[in-house]
XYZ file of C-alpha atoms in Angstrom:
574
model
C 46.850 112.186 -199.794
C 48.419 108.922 -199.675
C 50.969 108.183 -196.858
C 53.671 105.938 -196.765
C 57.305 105.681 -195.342
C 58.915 106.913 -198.521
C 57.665 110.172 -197.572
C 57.779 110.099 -193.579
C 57.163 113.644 -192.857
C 53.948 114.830 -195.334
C 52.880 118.407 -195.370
C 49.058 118.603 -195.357
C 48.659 121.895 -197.091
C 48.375 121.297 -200.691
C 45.685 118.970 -200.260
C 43.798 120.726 -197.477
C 40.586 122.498 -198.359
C 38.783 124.664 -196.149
C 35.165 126.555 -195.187
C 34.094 129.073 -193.015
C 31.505 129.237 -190.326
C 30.819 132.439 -189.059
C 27.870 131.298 -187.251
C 29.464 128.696 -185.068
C 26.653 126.670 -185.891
C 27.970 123.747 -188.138
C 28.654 120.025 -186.678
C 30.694 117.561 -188.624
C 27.611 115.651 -189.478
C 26.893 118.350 -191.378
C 30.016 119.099 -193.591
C 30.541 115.434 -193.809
C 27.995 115.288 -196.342
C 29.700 118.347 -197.950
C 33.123 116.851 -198.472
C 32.429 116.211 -202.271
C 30.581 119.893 -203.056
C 32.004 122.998 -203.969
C 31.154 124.329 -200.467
C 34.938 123.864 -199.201
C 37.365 125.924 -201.078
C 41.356 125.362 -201.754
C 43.738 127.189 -199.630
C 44.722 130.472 -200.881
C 48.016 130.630 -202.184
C 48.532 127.216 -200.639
C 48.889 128.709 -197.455
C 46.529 127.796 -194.141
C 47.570 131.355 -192.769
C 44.179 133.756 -192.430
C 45.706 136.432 -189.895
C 43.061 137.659 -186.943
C 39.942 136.588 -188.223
C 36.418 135.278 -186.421
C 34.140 132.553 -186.511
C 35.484 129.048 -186.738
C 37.835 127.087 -189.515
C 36.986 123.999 -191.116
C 39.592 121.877 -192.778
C 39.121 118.440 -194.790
C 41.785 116.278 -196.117
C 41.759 112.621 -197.494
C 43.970 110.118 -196.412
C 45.244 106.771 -197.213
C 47.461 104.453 -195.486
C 49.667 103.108 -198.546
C 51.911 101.052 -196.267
C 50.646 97.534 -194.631
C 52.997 97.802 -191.780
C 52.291 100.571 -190.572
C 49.050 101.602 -188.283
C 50.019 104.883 -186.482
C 50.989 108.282 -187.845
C 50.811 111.608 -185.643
C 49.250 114.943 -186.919
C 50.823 118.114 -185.519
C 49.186 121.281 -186.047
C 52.365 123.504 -185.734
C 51.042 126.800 -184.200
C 50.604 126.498 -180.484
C 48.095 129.332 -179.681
C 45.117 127.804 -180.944
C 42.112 127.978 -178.534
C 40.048 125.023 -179.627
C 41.054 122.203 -182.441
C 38.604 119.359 -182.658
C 39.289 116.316 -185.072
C 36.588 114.181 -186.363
C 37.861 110.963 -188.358
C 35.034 109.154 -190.698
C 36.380 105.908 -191.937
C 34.612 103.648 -194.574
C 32.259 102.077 -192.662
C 30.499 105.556 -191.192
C 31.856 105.363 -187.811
C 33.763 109.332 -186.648
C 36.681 109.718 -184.271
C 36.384 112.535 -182.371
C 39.563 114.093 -180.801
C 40.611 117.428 -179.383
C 43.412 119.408 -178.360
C 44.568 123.514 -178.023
C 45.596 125.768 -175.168
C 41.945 126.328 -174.326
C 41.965 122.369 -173.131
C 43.882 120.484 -170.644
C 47.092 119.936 -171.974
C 46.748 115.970 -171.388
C 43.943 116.224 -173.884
C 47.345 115.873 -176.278
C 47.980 112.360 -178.036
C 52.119 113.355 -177.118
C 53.600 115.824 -174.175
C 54.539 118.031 -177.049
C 54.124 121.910 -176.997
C 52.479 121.921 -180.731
C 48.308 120.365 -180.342
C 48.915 116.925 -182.079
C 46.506 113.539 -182.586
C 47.186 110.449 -183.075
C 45.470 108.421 -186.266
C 45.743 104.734 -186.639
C 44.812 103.831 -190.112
C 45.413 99.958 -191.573
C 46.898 99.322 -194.568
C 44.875 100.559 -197.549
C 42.626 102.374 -195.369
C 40.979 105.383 -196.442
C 39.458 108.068 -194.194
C 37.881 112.083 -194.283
C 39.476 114.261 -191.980
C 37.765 117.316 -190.488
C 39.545 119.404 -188.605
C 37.824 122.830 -186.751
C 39.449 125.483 -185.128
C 38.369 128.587 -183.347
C 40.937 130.417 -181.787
C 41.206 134.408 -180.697
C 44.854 134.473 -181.497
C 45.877 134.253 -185.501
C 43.886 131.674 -187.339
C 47.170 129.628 -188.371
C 46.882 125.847 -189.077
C 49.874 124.704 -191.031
C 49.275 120.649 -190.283
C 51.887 117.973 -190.801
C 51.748 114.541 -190.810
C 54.266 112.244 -189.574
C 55.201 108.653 -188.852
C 54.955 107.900 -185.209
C 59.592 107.474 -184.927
C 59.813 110.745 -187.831
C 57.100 112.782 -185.134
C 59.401 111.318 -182.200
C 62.667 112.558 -184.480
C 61.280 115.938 -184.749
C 60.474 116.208 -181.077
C 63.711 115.443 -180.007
C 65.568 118.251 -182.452
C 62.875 120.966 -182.155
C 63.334 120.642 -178.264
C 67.113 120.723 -178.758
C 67.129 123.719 -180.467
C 65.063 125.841 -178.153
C 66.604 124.253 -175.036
C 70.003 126.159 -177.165
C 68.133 129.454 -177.227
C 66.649 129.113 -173.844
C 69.679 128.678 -172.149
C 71.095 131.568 -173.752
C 68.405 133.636 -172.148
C 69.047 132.224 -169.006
C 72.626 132.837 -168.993
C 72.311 136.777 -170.500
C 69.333 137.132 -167.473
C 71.899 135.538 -164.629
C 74.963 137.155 -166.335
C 72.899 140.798 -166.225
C 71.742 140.090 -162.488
C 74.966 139.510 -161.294
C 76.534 142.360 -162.932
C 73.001 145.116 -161.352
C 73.801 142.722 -157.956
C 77.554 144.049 -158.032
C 77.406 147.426 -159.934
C 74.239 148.858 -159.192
C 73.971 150.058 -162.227
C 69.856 150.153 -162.694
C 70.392 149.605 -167.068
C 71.303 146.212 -166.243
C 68.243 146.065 -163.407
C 66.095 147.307 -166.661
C 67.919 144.854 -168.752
C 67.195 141.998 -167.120
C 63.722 142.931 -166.832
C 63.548 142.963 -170.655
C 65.164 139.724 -170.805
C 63.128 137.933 -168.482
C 59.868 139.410 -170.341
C 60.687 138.850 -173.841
C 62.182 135.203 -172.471
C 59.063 134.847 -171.055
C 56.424 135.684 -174.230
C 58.958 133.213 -176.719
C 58.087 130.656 -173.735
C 54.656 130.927 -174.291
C 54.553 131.495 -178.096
C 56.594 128.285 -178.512
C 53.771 126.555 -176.079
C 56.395 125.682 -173.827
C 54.803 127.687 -170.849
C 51.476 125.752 -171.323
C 53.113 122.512 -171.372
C 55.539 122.655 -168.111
C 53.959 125.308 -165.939
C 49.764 125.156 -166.331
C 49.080 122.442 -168.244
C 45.380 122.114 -166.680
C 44.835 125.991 -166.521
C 43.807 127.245 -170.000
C 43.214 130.722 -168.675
C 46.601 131.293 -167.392
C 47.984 129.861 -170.839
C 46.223 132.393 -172.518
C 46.732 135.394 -169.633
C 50.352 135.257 -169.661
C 51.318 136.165 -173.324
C 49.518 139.597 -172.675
C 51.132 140.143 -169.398
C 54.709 139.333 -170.372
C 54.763 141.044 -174.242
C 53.362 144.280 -171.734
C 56.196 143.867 -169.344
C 59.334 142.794 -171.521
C 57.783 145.687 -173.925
C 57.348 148.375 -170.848
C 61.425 147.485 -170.161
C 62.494 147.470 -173.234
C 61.533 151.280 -173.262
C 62.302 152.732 -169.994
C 66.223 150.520 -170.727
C 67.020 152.671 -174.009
C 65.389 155.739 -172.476
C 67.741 155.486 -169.315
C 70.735 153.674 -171.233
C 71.380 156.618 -174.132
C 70.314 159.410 -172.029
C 67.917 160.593 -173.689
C 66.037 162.989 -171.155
C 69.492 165.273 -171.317
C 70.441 164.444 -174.812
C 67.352 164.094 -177.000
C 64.413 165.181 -174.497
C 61.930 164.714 -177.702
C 63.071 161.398 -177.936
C 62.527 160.866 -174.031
C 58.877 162.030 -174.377
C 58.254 159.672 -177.455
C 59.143 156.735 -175.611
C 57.642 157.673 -172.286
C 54.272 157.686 -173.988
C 54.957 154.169 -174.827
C 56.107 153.395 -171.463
C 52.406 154.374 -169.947
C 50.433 152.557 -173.141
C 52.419 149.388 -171.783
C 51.318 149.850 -168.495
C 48.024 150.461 -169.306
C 48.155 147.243 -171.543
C 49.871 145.324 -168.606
C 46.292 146.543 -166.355
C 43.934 145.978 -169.197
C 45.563 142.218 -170.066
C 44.283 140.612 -166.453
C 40.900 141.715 -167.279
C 40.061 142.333 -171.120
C 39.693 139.200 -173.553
C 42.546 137.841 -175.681
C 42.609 139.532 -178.729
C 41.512 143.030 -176.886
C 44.532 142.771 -174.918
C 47.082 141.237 -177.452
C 46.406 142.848 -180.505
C 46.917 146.201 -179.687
C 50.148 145.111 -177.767
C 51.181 143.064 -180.762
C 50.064 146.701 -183.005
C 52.445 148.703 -181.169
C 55.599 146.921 -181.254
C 56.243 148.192 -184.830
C 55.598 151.622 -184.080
C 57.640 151.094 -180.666
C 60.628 149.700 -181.904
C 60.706 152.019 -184.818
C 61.159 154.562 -182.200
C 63.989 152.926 -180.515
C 65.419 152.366 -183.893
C 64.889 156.212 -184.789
C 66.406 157.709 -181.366
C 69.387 155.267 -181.729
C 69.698 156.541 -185.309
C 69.861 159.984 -184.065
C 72.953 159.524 -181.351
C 74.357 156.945 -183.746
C 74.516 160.119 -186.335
C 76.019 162.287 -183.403
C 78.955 160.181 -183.043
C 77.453 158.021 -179.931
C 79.234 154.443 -180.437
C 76.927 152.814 -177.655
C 73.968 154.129 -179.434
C 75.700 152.764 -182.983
C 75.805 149.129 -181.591
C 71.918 149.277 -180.223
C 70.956 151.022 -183.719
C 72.228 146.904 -185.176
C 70.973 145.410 -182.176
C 66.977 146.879 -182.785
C 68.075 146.319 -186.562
C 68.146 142.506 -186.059
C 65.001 142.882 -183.573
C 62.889 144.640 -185.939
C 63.171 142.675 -189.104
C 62.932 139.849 -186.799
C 59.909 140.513 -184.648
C 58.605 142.107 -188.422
C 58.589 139.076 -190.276
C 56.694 136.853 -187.517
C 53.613 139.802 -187.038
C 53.463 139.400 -191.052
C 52.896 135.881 -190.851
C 50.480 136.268 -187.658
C 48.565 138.526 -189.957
C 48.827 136.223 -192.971
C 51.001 138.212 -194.938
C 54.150 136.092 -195.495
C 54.123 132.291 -195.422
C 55.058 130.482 -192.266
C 58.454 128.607 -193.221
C 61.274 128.143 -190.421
C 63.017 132.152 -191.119
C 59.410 133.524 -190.870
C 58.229 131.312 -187.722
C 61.776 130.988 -185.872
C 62.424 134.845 -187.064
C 61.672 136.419 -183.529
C 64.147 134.113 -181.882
C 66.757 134.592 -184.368
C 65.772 138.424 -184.151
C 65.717 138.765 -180.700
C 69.466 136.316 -179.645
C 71.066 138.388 -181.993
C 69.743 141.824 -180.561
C 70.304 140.533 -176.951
C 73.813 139.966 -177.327
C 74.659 142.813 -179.237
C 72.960 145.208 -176.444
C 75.079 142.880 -173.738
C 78.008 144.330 -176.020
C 76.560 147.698 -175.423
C 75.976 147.734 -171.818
C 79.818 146.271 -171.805
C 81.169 149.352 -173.653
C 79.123 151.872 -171.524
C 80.414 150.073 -168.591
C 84.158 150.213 -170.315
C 83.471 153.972 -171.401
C 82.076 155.442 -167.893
C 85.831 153.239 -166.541
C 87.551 155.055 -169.022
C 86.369 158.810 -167.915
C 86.388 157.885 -164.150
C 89.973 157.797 -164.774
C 90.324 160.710 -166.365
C 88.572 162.492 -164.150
C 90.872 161.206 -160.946
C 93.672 161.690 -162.807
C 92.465 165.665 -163.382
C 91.479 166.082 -160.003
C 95.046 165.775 -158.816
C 95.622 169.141 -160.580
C 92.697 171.193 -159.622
C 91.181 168.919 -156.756
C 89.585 171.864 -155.411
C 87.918 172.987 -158.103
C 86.046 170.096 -159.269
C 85.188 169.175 -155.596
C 83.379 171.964 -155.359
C 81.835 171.200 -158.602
C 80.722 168.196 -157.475
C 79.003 169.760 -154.479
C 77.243 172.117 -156.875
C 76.093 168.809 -158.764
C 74.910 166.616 -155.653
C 73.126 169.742 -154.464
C 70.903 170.042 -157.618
C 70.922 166.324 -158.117
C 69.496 166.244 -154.766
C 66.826 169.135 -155.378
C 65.696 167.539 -158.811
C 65.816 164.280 -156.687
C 63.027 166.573 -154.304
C 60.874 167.690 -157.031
C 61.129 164.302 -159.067
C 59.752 162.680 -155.611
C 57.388 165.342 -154.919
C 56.243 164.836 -158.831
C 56.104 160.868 -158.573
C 54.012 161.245 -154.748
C 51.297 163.613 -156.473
C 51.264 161.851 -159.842
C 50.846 158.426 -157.837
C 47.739 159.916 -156.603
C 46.292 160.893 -159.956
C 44.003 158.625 -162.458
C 46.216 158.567 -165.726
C 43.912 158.628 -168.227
C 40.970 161.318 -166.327
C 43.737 163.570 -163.961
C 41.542 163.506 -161.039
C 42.263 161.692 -157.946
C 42.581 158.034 -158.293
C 41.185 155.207 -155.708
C 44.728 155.230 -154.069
C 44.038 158.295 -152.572
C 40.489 157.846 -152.080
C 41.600 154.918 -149.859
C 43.735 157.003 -148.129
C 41.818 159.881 -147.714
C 38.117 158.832 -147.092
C 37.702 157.904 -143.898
C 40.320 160.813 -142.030
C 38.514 163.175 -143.769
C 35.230 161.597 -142.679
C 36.203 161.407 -139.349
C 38.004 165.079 -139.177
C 34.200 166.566 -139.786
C 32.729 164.173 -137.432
C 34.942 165.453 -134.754
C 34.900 168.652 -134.818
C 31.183 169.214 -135.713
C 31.240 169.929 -139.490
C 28.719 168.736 -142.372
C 29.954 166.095 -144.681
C 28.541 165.408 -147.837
C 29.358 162.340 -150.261
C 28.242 162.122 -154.295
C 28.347 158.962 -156.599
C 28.110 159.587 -160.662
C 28.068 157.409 -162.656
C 28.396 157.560 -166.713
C 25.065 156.523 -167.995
C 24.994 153.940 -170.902
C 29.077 153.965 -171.079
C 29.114 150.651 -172.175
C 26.872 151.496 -175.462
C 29.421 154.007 -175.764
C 32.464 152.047 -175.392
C 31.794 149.042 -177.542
C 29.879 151.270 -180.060
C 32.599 154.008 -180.905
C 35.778 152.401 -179.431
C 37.933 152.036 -176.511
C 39.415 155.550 -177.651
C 36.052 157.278 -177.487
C 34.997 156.182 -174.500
C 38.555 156.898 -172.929
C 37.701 161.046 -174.345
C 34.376 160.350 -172.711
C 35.782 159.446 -169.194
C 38.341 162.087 -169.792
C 35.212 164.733 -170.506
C 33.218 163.728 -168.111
C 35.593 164.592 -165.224
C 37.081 167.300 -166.405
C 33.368 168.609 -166.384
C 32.417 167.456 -162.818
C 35.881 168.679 -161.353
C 34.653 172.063 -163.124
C 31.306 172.060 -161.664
C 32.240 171.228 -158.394
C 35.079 174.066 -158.107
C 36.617 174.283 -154.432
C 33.722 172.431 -152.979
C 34.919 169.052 -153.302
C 37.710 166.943 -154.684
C 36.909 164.366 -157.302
C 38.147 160.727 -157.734
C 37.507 158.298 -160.308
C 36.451 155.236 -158.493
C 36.395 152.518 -160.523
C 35.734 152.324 -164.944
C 32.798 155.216 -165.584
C 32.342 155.607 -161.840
C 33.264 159.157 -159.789
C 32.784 160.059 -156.111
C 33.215 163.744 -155.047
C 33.985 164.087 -151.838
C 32.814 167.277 -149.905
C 33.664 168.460 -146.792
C 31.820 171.421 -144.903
C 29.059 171.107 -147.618
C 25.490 171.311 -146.201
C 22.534 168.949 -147.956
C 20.964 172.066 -149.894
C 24.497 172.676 -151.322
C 25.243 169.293 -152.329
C 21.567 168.812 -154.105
C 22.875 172.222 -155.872
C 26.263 170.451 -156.801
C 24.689 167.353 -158.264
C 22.153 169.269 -160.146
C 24.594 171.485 -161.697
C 26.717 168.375 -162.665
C 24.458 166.605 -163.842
C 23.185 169.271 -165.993
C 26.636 169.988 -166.937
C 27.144 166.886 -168.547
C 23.864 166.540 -170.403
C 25.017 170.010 -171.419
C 28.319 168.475 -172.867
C 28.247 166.136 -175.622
C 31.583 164.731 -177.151
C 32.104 165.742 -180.286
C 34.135 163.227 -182.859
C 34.640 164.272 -186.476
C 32.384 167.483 -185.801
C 29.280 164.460 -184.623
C 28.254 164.634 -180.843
C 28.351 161.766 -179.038
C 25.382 162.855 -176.207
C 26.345 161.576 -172.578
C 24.320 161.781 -169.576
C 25.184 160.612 -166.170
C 23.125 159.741 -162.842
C 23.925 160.773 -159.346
C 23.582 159.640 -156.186
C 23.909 161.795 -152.767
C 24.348 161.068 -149.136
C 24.855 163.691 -146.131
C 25.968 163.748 -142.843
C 25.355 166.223 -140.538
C 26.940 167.772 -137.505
C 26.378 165.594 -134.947
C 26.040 162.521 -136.850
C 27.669 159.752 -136.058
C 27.540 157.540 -139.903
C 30.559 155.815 -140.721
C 32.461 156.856 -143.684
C 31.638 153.676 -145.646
C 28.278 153.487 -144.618
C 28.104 157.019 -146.164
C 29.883 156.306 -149.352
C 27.227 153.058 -149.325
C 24.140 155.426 -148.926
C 25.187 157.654 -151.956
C 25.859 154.374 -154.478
C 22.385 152.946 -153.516
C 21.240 156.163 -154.485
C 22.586 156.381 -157.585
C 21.388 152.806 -158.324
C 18.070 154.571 -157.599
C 18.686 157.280 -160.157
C 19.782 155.007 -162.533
C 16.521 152.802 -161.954
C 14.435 155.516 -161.917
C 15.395 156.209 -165.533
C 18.859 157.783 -165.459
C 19.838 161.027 -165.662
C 18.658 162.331 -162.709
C 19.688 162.713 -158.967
C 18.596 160.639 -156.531
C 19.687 161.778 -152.567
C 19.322 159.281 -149.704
């Protein structure tokens, strides 16, 4: 490809060619001498768009420099996620420039401050060179590459920044505006609106590599850390806003349940994103916003039908959101081409839905006005009468308000995905129980189980299996263990039982029987068992003994390190 300033913006796809290397084992040395082979193949379609794939990318293109004057051009690899972009240039007389750039290296590694990776290449006049470029990335293999004289790269800068700084500044103003108005109405939909903005703000600041470049530039892992985090919060408010804004626990409770359930998967995803890899925690994130806003789209649809006007303007507002957000997870997934309405779509989605939904919150705010005044103007006629129906309301507002409290204070306590006791209350519980059987004489008995093999399990059959095998597991030792105890789940595939007034002889009984129980117990998927065993360790204290309650807790764990050395599925008691 030949450059010159007739042309001072060049698109590098139709002459790019590309390979795979699955192995990660290739060096340029090596595909330089395969430049001129069948071994790279042309883009398909055109299009340097591959979706989620593995391995790493390799790219050649040949350049010239057809204009004398001219030394420097920039190339800009316009998609910002990309882990790890190296560029070797071979020139004529053998020697290779080696350059990299991506959000998995310091962001000065960058030939410009620019949010997109970009290099610099100094060719002279008539100069010809091979360019390799490899990329490895865990976010959507895109590499749409452009190349650009150093004042058209400059040009570009200078209107792409304009143009976000436009559509940032709108979500700074609908954020303040929305604050102001929770600040002075107390009105928690704007609270949950502003939460939404803030998130979704937040994961178009990082998808446009704007996060990377003003707030971590030397910390690759928070670059990469908060895209899960933010889709999972902007995602989890987006939810619990529609489900609070239209209602619909009174007026479409099926509708309520539906979107609760994607309420907990983004918290889960919020927990799983500060510890899982990338692409575990984005892509399932990324998966469920079609389903998710689908939903919203669906209940809006519903009330919209019914004659609801608020729920009329969100049903537009998600409408522009969807096809929006739609189009850009096509082109992550290499299904559309990336062009500026496929690439920018999610912006141009998402200002459009915001303001709509601002509309929306305005009417609701207009309508509730609106019947506040009729309602003072009827109470001058039967005053009595509706304050004594208001008294009837506070008083079961205030009893729903009990059992809602009660509800949220036990379910705080409780492991979502297992329903036994989670570490909260473990922490809380441990040691007063501990020291209540010290004190007044009684035995105290402590177990540790834990899952054998579970990460076989998990990575073999899936995330989903292994959840069902958590899930099995303790429904099985809280069944086992009856009245005698109270289970928790520590920590991933680990569970203490806790066991007050228990004797040794009855908590070597216990363990047996549990761990029997789950050998017992396989998990069956598609009608195939799934066998699971598990090994326990057990630690007593006496009457009279004076052990603290962690140094009883650490007995039982080294003993089920024992079990587990001693070849698993067994119980080992200190």
């Amino acid at each position: 490809m030949l450059l010159t300033d007739a042309k001072p913006t060049v698109s590098l796809s139709p002459a790019m060619r590309y390979s795979v290397d699955a192995h990660l084992d290739l060096r340029a040395e090596d595909l330089f001498g395969k430049i001129d082979s069948d071994y790279f193949q042309n883009l398909p379609k055109g299009d340097p768009t591959f979706g989620f794939v593995d391995g790493a990318y390799w790219f050649h293109v040949r350049l010239g420099n057809g204009n004398p004057e001219r030394r420097d051009y920039v190339l800009a690899v316009d998609y910002v996620l990309l882990d790890q972009i190296d560029l070797y240039l071979r020139r004529a007389d053998g020697s290779v420039v080696h350059q990299v750039s991506g959000d998995q290296r310091p962001f000065q590694s960058r030939a410009y401050n620019y949010r997109a990776p970009n290099f610099l290449i100094r060719l002279d006049g008539g100069e010809s060179v091979d360019l390799l470029l490899r990329v490895q990335s865990e976010s959507s293999m895109q590499v749409p590459m452009t190349m650009y004289t150093e004042p058209a790269f400059l040009n570009q800068v200078r209107d792409a920044q304009f143009g976000i700084g436009i559509y940032y500044g709108m979500i700074l103003a609908l954020l303040l505006y929305n604050l102001i108005l929770f600040a002075s109405l107390r009105d928690a939909n704007y609270l949950y609106y502003s939460t939404y903005v803030a998130g979704f703000g937040f994961v178009q600041y990082c998808l446009n590599g704007l996060a990377f470049e003003y707030l971590w530039p030397n910390s690759p892992r928070l670059a990469n850390l908060a895209i899960p985090v933010s889709m999972a919060l902007g995602m989890l408010a987006m939810h619990q806003f529609v489900r609070v804004f239209l209602d619909l626990k009174q007026r479409l409770p099926i509708g309520n349940r539906i979107l609760w359930g994607f309420i907990i998967f983004h918290a889960l995803m919020l927990v799983v994103s500060f510890f899982a890899p990338y692409r575990v925690a984005v892509l399932p994130g990324t998966a469920a916003v079609f389903p998710g806003i689908a939903a919203i789209f669906g209940v809006s649809l519903v009330l919209a039908l019914r004659g609801d006007r608020s729920a009329r303007i969100l049903l537009l507002a998600w409408g522009m959101l969807l096809l929006g957000t739609t189009v850009y997870a096509m082109v992550s997934f290499g299904v559309l081409p990336k062009m500026f309405l496929t690439e920018y779509g999610m912006q141009i989605g998402s200002a459009l839905e915001l303001i709509l939904i601002s509309f929306a919150l305005a009417h609701r705010f207009a309508s509730l006005r609106d019947e506040n005044v009729r309602i003072v103007q009827a109470s001058r006629d039967e005053l009595e009468q509706r304050v004594e129906q208001r008294t009837r309301e506070l008083s079961t507002t205030l009893n729903e308000l009990a059992i809602a409290n009660e509800r949220l204070r036990e379910s705080s306590l409780r492991d979502g995905l297992t329903g036994v006791f989670n570490r909260r209350y473990f922490d809380s519980t441990f040691e007063p129980m501990r020291d209540d059987c010290r004190a007044k004489g009684r035995d105290f008995s402590v177990l540790v189980a834990d899952i054998d093999h579970f990460k076989q399990i998990n990575d073999g059959a899936g995330h989903l299996i292994g959840d069902d095998c958590l899930h099995l597991a303790a429904s099985v030792i809280e069944r086992t263990v009856g009245d005698s105890g109270q289970v928790v789940r520590y920590g991933g595939e680990e569970f203490v039982v806790l066991m007050p007034d228990v004797d040794e002889i009855e908590m070597r009984s216990k363990a047996n029987s549990i761990r029997a129980a789950i050998a017992s117990s396989p998990l069956l998927t598609n009608g195939v068992p799934i066998p699971m065993t598990i090994s326990v360790g057990g630690a007593h204290a006496a009457p009279g003994d004076s052990i603290a309650a962690m140094d009883l807790l650490q007995q039982a764990d080294e003993a089920m390190y024992r079990a587990k050395h001693q070849g698993r599925n067994r119980v080992v008691v200190h």
